[in-house]
Amino acid sequence: VYNRARGSELVSPADLLRACELWERLGLPLSLQTLGGVPTVCAARFSAEDMERQLVDMVESLGDGAQGLSAEDAAVVLACPPAVTLEVMR
């Protein structure tokens, strides 16, 4: 991204945040959501609530003898980064 005011290819964090906040209005397939207090770039179709439901279903399907579900294993099944899965699991 070129920053004309600074005459460089670097932009300030505030400028980048303002640009990200325009994605939905521009109809782009990205959204800016807050996970664990941190602004996070997600696919527009991402829903933490949907992911929570999927995680609950996964845990319930493990059965009584299972040892649990790691964020890494869930991330593979849900096709998302482990850090996002871990934050939703909290």
mmCIF file with all atom_site columns, C-alpha atoms in Angstrom:
data_model
loop_
_atom_site.group_PDB
_atom_site.id
_atom_site.type_symbol
_atom_site.label_atom_id
_atom_site.label_alt_id
_atom_site.label_comp_id
_atom_site.label_asym_id
_atom_site.label_entity_id
_atom_site.label_seq_id
_atom_site.pdbx_PDB_ins_code
_atom_site.Cartn_x
_atom_site.Cartn_y
_atom_site.Cartn_z
_atom_site.occupancy
_atom_site.B_iso_or_equiv
_atom_site.pdbx_formal_charge
_atom_site.auth_seq_id
_atom_site.auth_comp_id
_atom_site.auth_asym_id
_atom_site.auth_atom_id
_atom_site.pdbx_PDB_model_num
ATOM 1  C CA . VAL A 1 1  ? 0.000   0.000   0.000  1.00 0.00 ? 1  VAL A CA 1
ATOM 2  C CA . TYR A 1 2  ? 1.443   3.357   -1.003 1.00 0.00 ? 2  TYR A CA 1
ATOM 3  C CA . ASN A 1 3  ? 1.116   6.238   1.434  1.00 0.00 ? 3  ASN A CA 1
ATOM 4  C CA . ARG A 1 4  ? 1.188   9.448   -0.581 1.00 0.00 ? 4  ARG A CA 1
ATOM 5  C CA . ALA A 1 5  ? 1.350   11.691  2.520  1.00 0.00 ? 5  ALA A CA 1
ATOM 6  C CA . ARG A 1 6  ? 4.506   9.995   3.767  1.00 0.00 ? 6  ARG A CA 1
ATOM 7  C CA . GLY A 1 7  ? 6.028   9.481   0.319  1.00 0.00 ? 7  GLY A CA 1
ATOM 8  C CA . SER A 1 8  ? 6.696   5.828   1.014  1.00 0.00 ? 8  SER A CA 1
ATOM 9  C CA . GLU A 1 9  ? 5.202   2.390   0.702  1.00 0.00 ? 9  GLU A CA 1
ATOM 10 C CA . LEU A 1 10 ? 4.650   2.167   4.447  1.00 0.00 ? 10 LEU A CA 1
ATOM 11 C CA . VAL A 1 11 ? 1.380   3.007   6.139  1.00 0.00 ? 11 VAL A CA 1
ATOM 12 C CA . SER A 1 12 ? 0.646   3.693   9.759  1.00 0.00 ? 12 SER A CA 1
ATOM 13 C CA . PRO A 1 13 ? -1.273  1.135   11.827 1.00 0.00 ? 13 PRO A CA 1
ATOM 14 C CA . ALA A 1 14 ? -4.137  3.641   12.143 1.00 0.00 ? 14 ALA A CA 1
ATOM 15 C CA . ASP A 1 15 ? -4.334  4.043   8.342  1.00 0.00 ? 15 ASP A CA 1
ATOM 16 C CA . LEU A 1 16 ? -4.371  0.275   7.870  1.00 0.00 ? 16 LEU A CA 1
ATOM 17 C CA . LEU A 1 17 ? -7.095  -0.119  10.498 1.00 0.00 ? 17 LEU A CA 1
ATOM 18 C CA . ARG A 1 18 ? -9.245  2.521   8.762  1.00 0.00 ? 18 ARG A CA 1
ATOM 19 C CA . ALA A 1 19 ? -8.792  0.727   5.438  1.00 0.00 ? 19 ALA A CA 1
ATOM 20 C CA . CYS A 1 20 ? -9.759  -2.617  6.989  1.00 0.00 ? 20 CYS A CA 1
ATOM 21 C CA . GLU A 1 21 ? -12.905 -1.079  8.437  1.00 0.00 ? 21 GLU A CA 1
ATOM 22 C CA . LEU A 1 22 ? -14.047 -0.258  4.868  1.00 0.00 ? 22 LEU A CA 1
ATOM 23 C CA . TRP A 1 23 ? -13.956 -3.857  3.616  1.00 0.00 ? 23 TRP A CA 1
ATOM 24 C CA . GLU A 1 24 ? -17.551 -4.710  4.470  1.00 0.00 ? 24 GLU A CA 1
ATOM 25 C CA . ARG A 1 25 ? -18.926 -1.505  2.945  1.00 0.00 ? 25 ARG A CA 1
ATOM 26 C CA . LEU A 1 26 ? -16.931 -2.174  -0.240 1.00 0.00 ? 26 LEU A CA 1
ATOM 27 C CA . GLY A 1 27 ? -18.287 -5.722  -0.452 1.00 0.00 ? 27 GLY A CA 1
ATOM 28 C CA . LEU A 1 28 ? -14.876 -7.365  -0.088 1.00 0.00 ? 28 LEU A CA 1
ATOM 29 C CA . PRO A 1 29 ? -14.691 -10.981 1.149  1.00 0.00 ? 29 PRO A CA 1
ATOM 30 C CA . LEU A 1 30 ? -12.797 -9.934  4.304  1.00 0.00 ? 30 LEU A CA 1
ATOM 31 C CA . SER A 1 31 ? -13.878 -8.584  7.648  1.00 0.00 ? 31 SER A CA 1
ATOM 32 C CA . LEU A 1 32 ? -12.171 -7.131  10.670 1.00 0.00 ? 32 LEU A CA 1
ATOM 33 C CA . GLN A 1 33 ? -13.276 -8.859  13.857 1.00 0.00 ? 33 GLN A CA 1
ATOM 34 C CA . THR A 1 34 ? -12.010 -8.704  17.403 1.00 0.00 ? 34 THR A CA 1
ATOM 35 C CA . LEU A 1 35 ? -10.885 -11.996 18.914 1.00 0.00 ? 35 LEU A CA 1
ATOM 36 C CA . GLY A 1 36 ? -9.486  -11.886 22.414 1.00 0.00 ? 36 GLY A CA 1
ATOM 37 C CA . GLY A 1 37 ? -9.299  -8.103  22.261 1.00 0.00 ? 37 GLY A CA 1
ATOM 38 C CA . VAL A 1 38 ? -7.118  -8.173  19.149 1.00 0.00 ? 38 VAL A CA 1
ATOM 39 C CA . PRO A 1 39 ? -8.294  -6.924  15.735 1.00 0.00 ? 39 PRO A CA 1
ATOM 40 C CA . THR A 1 40 ? -8.173  -9.942  13.436 1.00 0.00 ? 40 THR A CA 1
ATOM 41 C CA . VAL A 1 41 ? -8.578  -10.221 9.663  1.00 0.00 ? 41 VAL A CA 1
ATOM 42 C CA . CYS A 1 42 ? -11.112 -12.942 8.837  1.00 0.00 ? 42 CYS A CA 1
ATOM 43 C CA . ALA A 1 43 ? -13.053 -14.165 5.865  1.00 0.00 ? 43 ALA A CA 1
ATOM 44 C CA . ALA A 1 44 ? -16.346 -12.285 5.697  1.00 0.00 ? 44 ALA A CA 1
ATOM 45 C CA . ARG A 1 45 ? -18.215 -15.557 6.170  1.00 0.00 ? 45 ARG A CA 1
ATOM 46 C CA . PHE A 1 46 ? -16.381 -16.285 9.471  1.00 0.00 ? 46 PHE A CA 1
ATOM 47 C CA . SER A 1 47 ? -18.565 -16.414 12.550 1.00 0.00 ? 47 SER A CA 1
ATOM 48 C CA . ALA A 1 48 ? -17.147 -17.143 15.994 1.00 0.00 ? 48 ALA A CA 1
ATOM 49 C CA . GLU A 1 49 ? -20.602 -18.339 17.054 1.00 0.00 ? 49 GLU A CA 1
ATOM 50 C CA . ASP A 1 50 ? -20.728 -20.871 14.209 1.00 0.00 ? 50 ASP A CA 1
ATOM 51 C CA . MET A 1 51 ? -17.243 -22.050 15.094 1.00 0.00 ? 51 MET A CA 1
ATOM 52 C CA . GLU A 1 52 ? -18.259 -22.446 18.748 1.00 0.00 ? 52 GLU A CA 1
ATOM 53 C CA . ARG A 1 53 ? -21.187 -24.656 17.699 1.00 0.00 ? 53 ARG A CA 1
ATOM 54 C CA . GLN A 1 54 ? -18.897 -26.754 15.503 1.00 0.00 ? 54 GLN A CA 1
ATOM 55 C CA . LEU A 1 55 ? -16.413 -27.156 18.355 1.00 0.00 ? 55 LEU A CA 1
ATOM 56 C CA . VAL A 1 56 ? -19.150 -28.252 20.761 1.00 0.00 ? 56 VAL A CA 1
ATOM 57 C CA . ASP A 1 57 ? -20.357 -30.795 18.193 1.00 0.00 ? 57 ASP A CA 1
ATOM 58 C CA . MET A 1 58 ? -16.799 -32.081 17.759 1.00 0.00 ? 58 MET A CA 1
ATOM 59 C CA . VAL A 1 59 ? -16.280 -32.491 21.508 1.00 0.00 ? 59 VAL A CA 1
ATOM 60 C CA . GLU A 1 60 ? -19.650 -34.198 21.961 1.00 0.00 ? 60 GLU A CA 1
ATOM 61 C CA . SER A 1 61 ? -18.846 -36.647 19.159 1.00 0.00 ? 61 SER A CA 1
ATOM 62 C CA . LEU A 1 62 ? -15.574 -37.712 20.835 1.00 0.00 ? 62 LEU A CA 1
ATOM 63 C CA . GLY A 1 63 ? -17.312 -40.010 23.285 1.00 0.00 ? 63 GLY A CA 1
ATOM 64 C CA . ASP A 1 64 ? -16.594 -40.826 26.904 1.00 0.00 ? 64 ASP A CA 1
ATOM 65 C CA . GLY A 1 65 ? -13.135 -42.386 26.450 1.00 0.00 ? 65 GLY A CA 1
ATOM 66 C CA . ALA A 1 66 ? -11.657 -39.448 24.542 1.00 0.00 ? 66 ALA A CA 1
ATOM 67 C CA . GLN A 1 67 ? -8.927  -37.321 26.046 1.00 0.00 ? 67 GLN A CA 1
ATOM 68 C CA . GLY A 1 68 ? -10.182 -34.035 24.635 1.00 0.00 ? 68 GLY A CA 1
ATOM 69 C CA . LEU A 1 69 ? -9.719  -31.848 21.602 1.00 0.00 ? 69 LEU A CA 1
ATOM 70 C CA . SER A 1 70 ? -6.650  -29.715 20.983 1.00 0.00 ? 70 SER A CA 1
ATOM 71 C CA . ALA A 1 71 ? -6.778  -26.381 19.198 1.00 0.00 ? 71 ALA A CA 1
ATOM 72 C CA . GLU A 1 72 ? -4.409  -27.819 16.575 1.00 0.00 ? 72 GLU A CA 1
ATOM 73 C CA . ASP A 1 73 ? -6.670  -30.803 15.834 1.00 0.00 ? 73 ASP A CA 1
ATOM 74 C CA . ALA A 1 74 ? -9.754  -28.600 15.700 1.00 0.00 ? 74 ALA A CA 1
ATOM 75 C CA . ALA A 1 75 ? -7.965  -26.135 13.407 1.00 0.00 ? 75 ALA A CA 1
ATOM 76 C CA . VAL A 1 76 ? -7.261  -28.896 10.885 1.00 0.00 ? 76 VAL A CA 1
ATOM 77 C CA . VAL A 1 77 ? -10.913 -29.960 10.816 1.00 0.00 ? 77 VAL A CA 1
ATOM 78 C CA . LEU A 1 78 ? -12.220 -26.371 10.718 1.00 0.00 ? 78 LEU A CA 1
ATOM 79 C CA . ALA A 1 79 ? -9.568  -25.202 8.216  1.00 0.00 ? 79 ALA A CA 1
ATOM 80 C CA . CYS A 1 80 ? -8.503  -22.164 10.206 1.00 0.00 ? 80 CYS A CA 1
ATOM 81 C CA . PRO A 1 81 ? -5.359  -21.082 12.076 1.00 0.00 ? 81 PRO A CA 1
ATOM 82 C CA . PRO A 1 82 ? -4.795  -22.765 15.458 1.00 0.00 ? 82 PRO A CA 1
ATOM 83 C CA . ALA A 1 83 ? -4.531  -19.359 17.157 1.00 0.00 ? 83 ALA A CA 1
ATOM 84 C CA . VAL A 1 84 ? -8.054  -18.476 16.018 1.00 0.00 ? 84 VAL A CA 1
ATOM 85 C CA . THR A 1 85 ? -9.383  -21.863 17.098 1.00 0.00 ? 85 THR A CA 1
ATOM 86 C CA . LEU A 1 86 ? -7.719  -21.506 20.502 1.00 0.00 ? 86 LEU A CA 1
ATOM 87 C CA . GLU A 1 87 ? -9.215  -18.054 21.017 1.00 0.00 ? 87 GLU A CA 1
ATOM 88 C CA . VAL A 1 88 ? -12.715 -19.291 20.156 1.00 0.00 ? 88 VAL A CA 1
ATOM 89 C CA . MET A 1 89 ? -12.219 -22.269 22.505 1.00 0.00 ? 89 MET A CA 1
ATOM 90 C CA . ARG A 1 90 ? -11.557 -19.908 25.417 1.00 0.00 ? 90 ARG A CA 1
#
